[in-house]
PDB file of C-alpha atoms in Angstrom:
ATOM      1  CA  MET A   1     -13.347  18.985 -29.915  1.00 44.00           C
ATOM      2  CA  ASP A   2     -16.779  17.538 -30.752  1.00 48.00           C
ATOM      3  CA  ALA A   3     -16.944  14.799 -28.108  1.00 59.00           C
ATOM      4  CA  MET A   4     -17.394  14.376 -24.391  1.00 74.00           C
ATOM      5  CA  PRO A   5     -14.480  15.535 -22.220  1.00 88.00           C
ATOM      6  CA  GLU A   6     -11.582  13.102 -21.842  1.00 93.00           C
ATOM      7  CA  GLY A   7      -7.893  13.607 -21.232  1.00 94.00           C
ATOM      8  CA  ASP A   8      -7.255  15.234 -24.608  1.00 95.00           C
ATOM      9  CA  THR A   9     -10.112  17.737 -24.373  1.00 94.00           C
ATOM     10  CA  VAL A  10      -9.184  18.620 -20.800  1.00 96.00           C
ATOM     11  CA  TRP A  11      -5.578  19.182 -21.933  1.00 96.00           C
ATOM     12  CA  GLN A  12      -6.825  21.530 -24.670  1.00 96.00           C
ATOM     13  CA  THR A  13      -9.064  23.360 -22.214  1.00 96.00           C
ATOM     14  CA  ALA A  14      -6.145  23.895 -19.837  1.00 97.00           C
ATOM     15  CA  GLN A  15      -4.051  25.357 -22.664  1.00 97.00           C
ATOM     16  CA  ARG A  16      -6.821  27.795 -23.639  1.00 97.00           C
ATOM     17  CA  LEU A  17      -7.425  28.890 -20.060  1.00 98.00           C
ATOM     18  CA  HIS A  18      -3.723  29.291 -19.362  1.00 98.00           C
ATOM     19  CA  GLN A  19      -3.191  31.412 -22.474  1.00 98.00           C
ATOM     20  CA  ALA A  20      -6.208  33.584 -21.645  1.00 97.00           C
ATOM     21  CA  LEU A  21      -5.708  34.075 -17.899  1.00 98.00           C
ATOM     22  CA  ALA A  22      -2.151  33.370 -16.747  1.00 98.00           C
ATOM     23  CA  GLY A  23       0.017  36.331 -15.865  1.00 96.00           C
ATOM     24  CA  SER A  24      -2.805  38.834 -15.534  1.00 94.00           C
ATOM     25  CA  PRO A  25      -4.834  40.050 -12.565  1.00 97.00           C
ATOM     26  CA  LEU A  26      -8.460  39.005 -12.434  1.00 98.00           C
ATOM     27  CA  THR A  27     -10.878  41.850 -13.071  1.00 98.00           C
ATOM     28  CA  ARG A  28     -13.917  39.675 -12.353  1.00 97.00           C
ATOM     29  CA  SER A  29     -14.483  36.612 -10.201  1.00 97.00           C
ATOM     30  CA  ASP A  30     -17.937  35.054  -9.975  1.00 97.00           C
ATOM     31  CA  LEU A  31     -18.195  31.512  -8.588  1.00 97.00           C
ATOM     32  CA  ARG A  32     -21.796  30.383  -8.694  1.00 96.00           C
ATOM     33  CA  VAL A  33     -21.915  27.453  -6.308  1.00 95.00           C
ATOM     34  CA  PRO A  34     -23.258  27.874  -2.771  1.00 95.00           C
ATOM     35  CA  ARG A  35     -20.035  27.186  -0.885  1.00 95.00           C
ATOM     36  CA  LEU A  36     -18.085  29.716  -3.003  1.00 96.00           C
ATOM     37  CA  ALA A  37     -20.763  32.387  -3.360  1.00 91.00           C
ATOM     38  CA  THR A  38     -18.886  34.865  -1.179  1.00 95.00           C
ATOM     39  CA  VAL A  39     -15.395  34.154  -2.567  1.00 96.00           C
ATOM     40  CA  ASP A  40     -13.837  37.002  -4.552  1.00 97.00           C
ATOM     41  CA  LEU A  41     -10.554  36.433  -6.393  1.00 98.00           C
ATOM     42  CA  THR A  42     -10.579  39.825  -8.080  1.00 98.00           C
ATOM     43  CA  GLY A  43      -7.123  41.426  -8.171  1.00 97.00           C
ATOM     44  CA  ARG A  44      -5.215  38.182  -7.805  1.00 98.00           C
ATOM     45  CA  HIS A  45      -3.001  36.976 -10.662  1.00 98.00           C
ATOM     46  CA  VAL A  46      -3.644  33.589 -12.229  1.00 98.00           C
ATOM     47  CA  LEU A  47      -0.299  31.780 -12.112  1.00 98.00           C
ATOM     48  CA  GLU A  48      -1.089  28.812 -14.335  1.00 98.00           C
ATOM     49  CA  VAL A  49      -3.778  26.388 -15.408  1.00 98.00           C
ATOM     50  CA  VAL A  50      -2.728  22.742 -15.523  1.00 97.00           C
ATOM     51  CA  PRO A  51      -4.584  19.529 -16.370  1.00 97.00           C
ATOM     52  CA  ARG A  52      -4.294  16.401 -14.263  1.00 96.00           C
ATOM     53  CA  GLY A  53      -6.049  13.534 -15.999  1.00 93.00           C
ATOM     54  CA  LYS A  54      -9.605  14.814 -16.396  1.00 93.00           C
ATOM     55  CA  HIS A  55      -9.215  17.483 -13.681  1.00 96.00           C
ATOM     56  CA  LEU A  56      -8.376  21.174 -14.147  1.00 98.00           C
ATOM     57  CA  LEU A  57      -6.285  23.085 -11.607  1.00 98.00           C
ATOM     58  CA  THR A  58      -6.322  26.884 -11.892  1.00 98.00           C
ATOM     59  CA  ARG A  59      -3.601  28.153  -9.572  1.00 98.00           C
ATOM     60  CA  VAL A  60      -3.990  31.693  -8.248  1.00 98.00           C
ATOM     61  CA  GLU A  61      -1.542  33.832  -6.313  1.00 97.00           C
ATOM     62  CA  GLY A  62      -1.880  33.554  -2.580  1.00 97.00           C
ATOM     63  CA  GLY A  63      -1.531  29.769  -2.642  1.00 98.00           C
ATOM     64  CA  LEU A  64      -5.036  29.008  -3.914  1.00 98.00           C
ATOM     65  CA  THR A  65      -6.254  26.536  -6.545  1.00 98.00           C
ATOM     66  CA  LEU A  66      -9.660  26.506  -8.221  1.00 98.00           C
ATOM     67  CA  HIS A  67     -10.350  22.853  -8.955  1.00 98.00           C
ATOM     68  CA  SER A  68     -12.896  21.927 -11.620  1.00 97.00           C
ATOM     69  CA  HIS A  69     -13.960  18.743 -13.363  1.00 95.00           C
ATOM     70  CA  LEU A  70     -15.984  18.586 -16.578  1.00 93.00           C
ATOM     71  CA  ARG A  71     -17.333  15.037 -16.235  1.00 89.00           C
ATOM     72  CA  MET A  72     -19.804  14.301 -19.054  1.00 85.00           C
ATOM     73  CA  ASP A  73     -20.802  17.678 -20.463  1.00 89.00           C
ATOM     74  CA  GLY A  74     -19.133  20.501 -18.574  1.00 93.00           C
ATOM     75  CA  SER A  75     -17.001  23.024 -20.441  1.00 95.00           C
ATOM     76  CA  TRP A  76     -14.882  26.142 -20.082  1.00 97.00           C
ATOM     77  CA  GLN A  77     -15.239  28.701 -22.883  1.00 97.00           C
ATOM     78  CA  VAL A  78     -12.996  31.723 -23.475  1.00 98.00           C
ATOM     79  CA  TYR A  79     -14.328  34.980 -24.963  1.00 97.00           C
ATOM     80  CA  GLY A  80     -12.848  38.288 -26.008  1.00 96.00           C
ATOM     81  CA  PRO A  81     -14.230  41.717 -25.062  1.00 93.00           C
ATOM     82  CA  GLY A  82     -17.744  42.186 -26.427  1.00 90.00           C
ATOM     83  CA  GLU A  83     -17.941  38.626 -27.782  1.00 95.00           C
ATOM     84  CA  ARG A  84     -21.280  36.877 -27.334  1.00 95.00           C
ATOM     85  CA  TRP A  85     -21.229  34.046 -24.816  1.00 96.00           C
ATOM     86  CA  ARG A  86     -22.547  30.889 -26.466  1.00 93.00           C
ATOM     87  CA  GLY A  87     -21.648  27.965 -24.218  1.00 93.00           C
ATOM     88  CA  GLY A  88     -25.187  27.426 -22.992  1.00 94.00           C
ATOM     89  CA  PRO A  89     -28.072  29.096 -21.146  1.00 95.00           C
ATOM     90  CA  HIS A  90     -27.155  31.710 -18.562  1.00 95.00           C
ATOM     91  CA  HIS A  91     -28.443  29.548 -15.703  1.00 96.00           C
ATOM     92  CA  GLN A  92     -25.863  26.848 -16.550  1.00 97.00           C
ATOM     93  CA  ILE A  93     -22.931  29.156 -15.793  1.00 97.00           C
ATOM     94  CA  ARG A  94     -21.035  28.053 -12.688  1.00 97.00           C
ATOM     95  CA  ALA A  95     -17.925  30.259 -12.889  1.00 98.00           C
ATOM     96  CA  ILE A  96     -16.676  33.450 -14.495  1.00 98.00           C
ATOM     97  CA  LEU A  97     -13.017  34.480 -14.397  1.00 98.00           C
ATOM     98  CA  ALA A  98     -12.030  37.568 -16.368  1.00 98.00           C
ATOM     99  CA  THR A  99      -8.949  39.633 -17.110  1.00 98.00           C
ATOM    100  CA  ALA A 100      -8.793  42.858 -19.088  1.00 96.00           C
ATOM    101  CA  ALA A 101      -8.372  40.850 -22.305  1.00 97.00           C
ATOM    102  CA  HIS A 102     -10.370  37.643 -21.859  1.00 98.00           C
ATOM    103  CA  THR A 103     -13.308  36.128 -20.015  1.00 98.00           C
ATOM    104  CA  ALA A 104     -13.413  32.434 -19.137  1.00 98.00           C
ATOM    105  CA  VAL A 105     -16.878  31.027 -18.478  1.00 98.00           C
ATOM    106  CA  GLY A 106     -17.475  27.606 -16.939  1.00 97.00           C
ATOM    107  CA  TYR A 107     -20.719  25.910 -17.966  1.00 97.00           C
ATOM    108  CA  ARG A 108     -22.376  22.924 -16.256  1.00 96.00           C
ATOM    109  CA  LEU A 109     -19.370  22.288 -14.003  1.00 96.00           C
ATOM    110  CA  PRO A 110     -20.343  19.419 -11.676  1.00 95.00           C
ATOM    111  CA  VAL A 111     -17.216  19.952  -9.561  1.00 96.00           C
ATOM    112  CA  LEU A 112     -15.983  23.398  -8.554  1.00 97.00           C
ATOM    113  CA  GLU A 113     -14.063  23.984  -5.349  1.00 97.00           C
ATOM    114  CA  LEU A 114     -11.377  26.257  -3.959  1.00 98.00           C
ATOM    115  CA  LEU A 115      -8.517  24.773  -1.942  1.00 98.00           C
ATOM    116  CA  ARG A 116      -4.998  25.539  -0.889  1.00 98.00           C
ATOM    117  CA  THR A 117      -2.527  24.720  -3.650  1.00 98.00           C
ATOM    118  CA  GLY A 118      -0.568  22.671  -1.145  1.00 97.00           C
ATOM    119  CA  ASP A 119      -3.661  20.499  -0.659  1.00 98.00           C
ATOM    120  CA  GLU A 120      -4.160  19.538  -4.318  1.00 98.00           C
ATOM    121  CA  ASP A 121      -3.307  15.922  -3.567  1.00 97.00           C
ATOM    122  CA  ARG A 122      -6.597  15.772  -1.701  1.00 97.00           C
ATOM    123  CA  VAL A 123      -8.439  15.876  -5.049  1.00 97.00           C
ATOM    124  CA  VAL A 124      -5.915  14.436  -7.528  1.00 97.00           C
ATOM    125  CA  GLY A 125      -3.461  12.463  -5.408  1.00 96.00           C
ATOM    126  CA  HIS A 126      -5.310   9.202  -6.036  1.00 96.00           C
ATOM    127  CA  LEU A 127      -4.862   9.401  -9.813  1.00 97.00           C
ATOM    128  CA  GLY A 128      -2.587   7.087 -11.723  1.00 97.00           C
ATOM    129  CA  PRO A 129       0.026   8.291 -14.227  1.00 97.00           C
ATOM    130  CA  ASP A 130      -1.366  10.993 -16.526  1.00 97.00           C
ATOM    131  CA  LEU A 131      -1.283   9.973 -20.190  1.00 97.00           C
ATOM    132  CA  LEU A 132      -0.634  13.591 -21.216  1.00 97.00           C
ATOM    133  CA  GLY A 133       1.206  14.752 -18.124  1.00 95.00           C
ATOM    134  CA  PRO A 134       4.847  15.145 -17.112  1.00 94.00           C
ATOM    135  CA  ASP A 135       4.393  12.307 -14.626  1.00 91.00           C
ATOM    136  CA  TRP A 136       3.605   9.703 -17.308  1.00 96.00           C
ATOM    137  CA  ASP A 137       5.108   6.353 -16.348  1.00 97.00           C
ATOM    138  CA  PRO A 138       4.035   3.415 -18.553  1.00 97.00           C
ATOM    139  CA  ASP A 139       5.496   0.809 -16.220  1.00 97.00           C
ATOM    140  CA  GLU A 140       3.561   2.175 -13.243  1.00 98.00           C
ATOM    141  CA  ALA A 141       0.367   2.402 -15.307  1.00 97.00           C
ATOM    142  CA  LEU A 142       0.764  -1.230 -16.364  1.00 97.00           C
ATOM    143  CA  ARG A 143       1.459  -2.319 -12.790  1.00 97.00           C
ATOM    144  CA  ARG A 144      -1.716  -0.638 -11.580  1.00 98.00           C
ATOM    145  CA  LEU A 145      -3.839  -2.061 -14.390  1.00 97.00           C
ATOM    146  CA  LEU A 146      -2.705  -5.601 -13.583  1.00 97.00           C
ATOM    147  CA  THR A 147      -3.252  -5.311  -9.827  1.00 96.00           C
ATOM    148  CA  ASP A 148      -6.652  -7.011 -10.291  1.00 97.00           C
ATOM    149  CA  PRO A 149      -6.176  -9.475 -13.188  1.00 97.00           C
ATOM    150  CA  SER A 150      -9.818 -10.605 -13.110  1.00 97.00           C
ATOM    151  CA  ARG A 151     -11.237  -7.133 -13.669  1.00 97.00           C
ATOM    152  CA  PRO A 152     -12.899  -6.552 -17.084  1.00 96.00           C
ATOM    153  CA  LEU A 153     -10.664  -4.539 -19.380  1.00 97.00           C
ATOM    154  CA  GLY A 154     -13.232  -1.772 -19.943  1.00 96.00           C
ATOM    155  CA  GLU A 155     -13.653  -1.170 -16.220  1.00 96.00           C
ATOM    156  CA  ALA A 156      -9.908  -1.181 -15.584  1.00 97.00           C
ATOM    157  CA  LEU A 157      -9.318   1.412 -18.311  1.00 97.00           C
ATOM    158  CA  LEU A 158     -11.944   3.769 -16.879  1.00 96.00           C
ATOM    159  CA  ASP A 159     -10.489   3.599 -13.378  1.00 96.00           C
ATOM    160  CA  GLN A 160      -8.490   6.826 -13.089  1.00 96.00           C
ATOM    161  CA  ARG A 161      -6.448   5.284 -10.282  1.00 97.00           C
ATOM    162  CA  ASN A 162      -4.791   3.079 -12.907  1.00 97.00           C
ATOM    163  CA  LEU A 163      -4.015   5.684 -15.557  1.00 96.00           C
ATOM    164  CA  ALA A 164      -5.550   9.111 -15.864  1.00 96.00           C
ATOM    165  CA  GLY A 165      -7.232  10.532 -18.942  1.00 95.00           C
ATOM    166  CA  ILE A 166      -9.249   7.697 -20.474  1.00 96.00           C
ATOM    167  CA  GLY A 167     -13.012   8.083 -20.693  1.00 94.00           C
ATOM    168  CA  ASN A 168     -15.817   6.227 -22.402  1.00 93.00           C
ATOM    169  CA  VAL A 169     -14.703   7.026 -25.950  1.00 95.00           C
ATOM    170  CA  TYR A 170     -11.099   5.884 -25.616  1.00 96.00           C
ATOM    171  CA  LYS A 171     -12.121   2.855 -23.569  1.00 97.00           C
ATOM    172  CA  SER A 172     -14.231   1.513 -26.429  1.00 97.00           C
ATOM    173  CA  GLU A 173     -11.812   2.555 -29.164  1.00 97.00           C
ATOM    174  CA  LEU A 174      -8.758   1.040 -27.459  1.00 97.00           C
ATOM    175  CA  CYS A 175     -10.496  -2.296 -26.968  1.00 97.00           C
ATOM    176  CA  PHE A 176     -11.442  -2.318 -30.648  1.00 97.00           C
ATOM    177  CA  VAL A 177      -7.953  -1.443 -31.856  1.00 95.00           C
ATOM    178  CA  LEU A 178      -6.515  -4.268 -29.743  1.00 96.00           C
ATOM    179  CA  ARG A 179      -9.244  -6.627 -31.054  1.00 97.00           C
ATOM    180  CA  VAL A 180     -10.350  -7.696 -27.575  1.00 97.00           C
ATOM    181  CA  SER A 181     -13.712  -7.493 -25.840  1.00 97.00           C
ATOM    182  CA  PRO A 182     -14.165  -4.848 -23.118  1.00 97.00           C
ATOM    183  CA  TRP A 183     -15.354  -7.738 -20.910  1.00 96.00           C
ATOM    184  CA  LEU A 184     -12.117  -9.719 -21.252  1.00 97.00           C
ATOM    185  CA  PRO A 185     -10.315  -9.923 -17.875  1.00 97.00           C
ATOM    186  CA  ILE A 186      -7.326  -7.643 -18.125  1.00 97.00           C
ATOM    187  CA  GLY A 187      -5.038 -10.426 -16.910  1.00 96.00           C
ATOM    188  CA  GLU A 188      -5.893 -12.336 -20.113  1.00 96.00           C
ATOM    189  CA  VAL A 189      -4.884  -9.512 -22.457  1.00 95.00           C
ATOM    190  CA  SER A 190      -1.799 -10.596 -24.384  1.00 92.00           C
ATOM    191  CA  SER A 191       1.040  -8.066 -24.417  1.00 91.00           C
ATOM    192  CA  PRO A 192      -0.774  -5.571 -22.150  1.00 94.00           C
ATOM    193  CA  GLU A 193       2.120  -3.152 -22.600  1.00 95.00           C
ATOM    194  CA  ARG A 194       0.738  -2.592 -26.126  1.00 95.00           C
ATOM    195  CA  LEU A 195      -2.489  -1.401 -24.541  1.00 95.00           C
ATOM    196  CA  VAL A 196      -0.665   1.216 -22.484  1.00 96.00           C
ATOM    197  CA  ALA A 197       1.489   2.330 -25.404  1.00 97.00           C
ATOM    198  CA  HIS A 198      -1.507   2.675 -27.730  1.00 96.00           C
ATOM    199  CA  ALA A 199      -3.485   4.639 -25.150  1.00 96.00           C
ATOM    200  CA  LYS A 200      -0.628   7.113 -24.966  1.00 97.00           C
ATOM    201  CA  LYS A 201      -0.369   7.239 -28.768  1.00 96.00           C
ATOM    202  CA  LEU A 202      -4.084   7.948 -29.277  1.00 95.00           C
ATOM    203  CA  LEU A 203      -4.307  10.757 -26.741  1.00 96.00           C
ATOM    204  CA  GLU A 204      -1.080  12.342 -27.961  1.00 96.00           C
ATOM    205  CA  ALA A 205      -2.361  12.243 -31.551  1.00 94.00           C
ATOM    206  CA  ASN A 206      -5.610  13.969 -30.593  1.00 94.00           C
ATOM    207  CA  ARG A 207      -4.571  16.562 -28.059  1.00 93.00           C
ATOM    208  CA  ASN A 208      -4.168  19.262 -30.737  1.00 91.00           C
ATOM    209  CA  ARG A 209      -7.104  18.231 -32.945  1.00 89.00           C
ATOM    210  CA  ARG A 210     -10.473  19.938 -33.020  1.00 84.00           C
ATOM    211  CA  ALA A 211     -12.192  16.628 -33.795  1.00 88.00           C
ATOM    212  CA  ARG A 212     -11.162  13.355 -32.185  1.00 92.00           C
ATOM    213  CA  VAL A 213      -9.997  10.710 -34.676  1.00 93.00           C
ATOM    214  CA  THR A 214      -9.043   7.090 -33.957  1.00 94.00           C
ATOM    215  CA  THR A 215      -9.430   5.634 -37.460  1.00 93.00           C
ATOM    216  CA  THR A 216      -7.482   6.339 -40.636  1.00 85.00           C
ATOM    217  CA  GLU A 217     -10.549   7.918 -42.257  1.00 78.00           C
ATOM    218  CA  PRO A 218     -11.247  11.438 -40.931  1.00 69.00           C
ATOM    219  CA  ARG A 219     -14.696  11.709 -42.565  1.00 82.00           C
ATOM    220  CA  PRO A 220     -17.167  12.977 -39.924  1.00 83.00           C
ATOM    221  CA  ASP A 221     -19.111   9.687 -39.872  1.00 86.00           C
ATOM    222  CA  ARG A 222     -16.000   7.487 -39.821  1.00 91.00           C
ATOM    223  CA  ARG A 223     -13.672   9.152 -37.309  1.00 94.00           C
ATOM    224  CA  LEU A 224     -14.326   6.552 -34.581  1.00 95.00           C
ATOM    225  CA  TRP A 225     -14.315   2.776 -34.962  1.00 96.00           C
ATOM    226  CA  VAL A 226     -17.186   1.780 -32.671  1.00 97.00           C
ATOM    227  CA  TYR A 227     -18.044   4.510 -30.170  1.00 96.00           C
ATOM    228  CA  GLY A 228     -21.523   5.930 -30.773  1.00 94.00           C
ATOM    229  CA  ARG A 229     -22.213   3.478 -33.623  1.00 95.00           C
ATOM    230  CA  PRO A 230     -24.670   0.907 -32.149  1.00 96.00           C
ATOM    231  CA  GLY A 231     -26.380  -1.112 -34.840  1.00 96.00           C
ATOM    232  CA  ARG A 232     -24.265   0.392 -37.611  1.00 96.00           C
ATOM    233  CA  PRO A 233     -21.825  -1.740 -39.634  1.00 97.00           C
ATOM    234  CA  CYS A 234     -18.348  -2.194 -38.173  1.00 97.00           C
ATOM    235  CA  LEU A 235     -15.925  -0.178 -40.277  1.00 95.00           C
ATOM    236  CA  ARG A 236     -13.623  -3.185 -40.464  1.00 95.00           C
ATOM    237  CA  CYS A 237     -15.901  -6.210 -41.016  1.00 96.00           C
ATOM    238  CA  GLY A 238     -19.471  -4.935 -41.459  1.00 96.00           C
ATOM    239  CA  THR A 239     -20.936  -6.717 -38.423  1.00 97.00           C
ATOM    240  CA  PRO A 240     -23.419  -4.503 -36.523  1.00 97.00           C
ATOM    241  CA  VAL A 241     -21.723  -2.749 -33.620  1.00 97.00           C
ATOM    242  CA  ARG A 242     -23.146  -3.605 -30.224  1.00 96.00           C
ATOM    243  CA  ALA A 243     -23.663  -1.411 -27.179  1.00 96.00           C
ATOM    244  CA  ALA A 244     -24.309  -2.247 -23.524  1.00 95.00           C
ATOM    245  CA  ASP A 245     -23.797  -0.803 -20.080  1.00 93.00           C
ATOM    246  CA  GLN A 246     -20.686  -1.964 -18.254  1.00 91.00           C
ATOM    247  CA  GLY A 247     -19.610  -1.497 -14.669  1.00 85.00           C
ATOM    248  CA  ARG A 248     -20.728  -2.005 -11.134  1.00 83.00           C
ATOM    249  CA  ALA A 249     -24.289  -1.143 -10.146  1.00 79.00           C
ATOM    250  CA  GLY A 250     -24.696   2.615 -10.040  1.00 77.00           C
ATOM    251  CA  GLN A 251     -21.468   3.159 -12.002  1.00 79.00           C
ATOM    252  CA  GLU A 252     -22.486   1.719 -15.366  1.00 83.00           C
ATOM    253  CA  ARG A 253     -21.103   3.348 -18.509  1.00 87.00           C
ATOM    254  CA  SER A 254     -22.008   2.739 -22.134  1.00 91.00           C
ATOM    255  CA  THR A 255     -19.620   0.460 -24.002  1.00 96.00           C
ATOM    256  CA  PHE A 256     -19.431  -0.153 -27.750  1.00 97.00           C
ATOM    257  CA  TRP A 257     -17.739  -3.076 -29.498  1.00 97.00           C
ATOM    258  CA  CYS A 258     -17.761  -5.341 -32.560  1.00 98.00           C
ATOM    259  CA  PRO A 259     -18.637  -8.933 -31.611  1.00 96.00           C
ATOM    260  CA  SER A 260     -16.781 -10.274 -34.669  1.00 97.00           C
ATOM    261  CA  CYS A 261     -13.561  -8.273 -34.517  1.00 97.00           C
ATOM    262  CA  GLN A 262     -13.104  -8.371 -30.747  1.00 97.00           C
ATOM    263  CA  ALA A 263     -12.327 -11.691 -29.061  1.00 95.00           C
ATOM    264  CA  GLY A 264     -13.447 -12.637 -25.582  1.00 95.00           C
ATOM    265  CA  PRO A 265     -16.651 -12.445 -23.514  1.00 93.00           C
ATOM    266  CA  GLN A 266     -19.360 -10.560 -25.360  1.00 92.00           C
ATOM    267  CA  GLY A 267     -21.128  -8.821 -22.496  1.00 85.00           C
ATOM    268  CA  PRO A 268     -24.862  -9.020 -21.802  1.00 84.00           C
ATOM    269  CA  ALA A 269     -27.120 -10.487 -24.465  1.00 74.00           C
ATOM    270  CA  PRO A 270     -29.016  -7.933 -26.578  1.00 71.00           C
ATOM    271  CA  SER A 271     -32.470  -7.210 -25.139  1.00 59.00           C
TER     272      SER A 271
END
């Protein structure tokens, strides 16, 4: 998928890793972060690889889990024997897990840690219902979102404690589809259950696609309504799309919206 990692891309990554590694003993284990430099998982079977929101949990026999998170630009790539590795420069590799048939290479992984499988809640227990997970509970997701009615919608959607799997792309696209500003307090969103239902619908629709699409026009330059389109005409009304940082100091994230199509506070004035 040609976009930054969010719940759908992480789900796809988990499927690829599970198909490549699960059920086979590891023939190579190379974890290139200081705290794991001496860890060797060679000989252990990978039991399964599961996504949890934007986290990846690779469970290995012996009660161990390799936890990774892709954040903005990390990735796991899977290669066959003799295939050229092309996920980035060699110095960006943080993990290598190989079986006789496949090699999984983790590039630019900002989070990589080994923990007991029984302790997974330490790293994912705070997450809200997973939009693509077996624990999905729309009522609980809605309850969590509305806990702070004054919080701007964009910030509430990005908070993984409310519902897990939404990143910057879906935040902007969901606000556009609902025709509300990302700065509108979430308590003022009419029929907020529609927001939760549409979030689920969008991620479900994209979890098996190579390219993320939120519009009805899958042309490469028209797959997304507003994300990554600052200054370009809104695909619905033609008004230039705006972009601004949103969030608390030190946690700001880029937000895109159409000031004509989306009602509510319009964020900071253009500089």
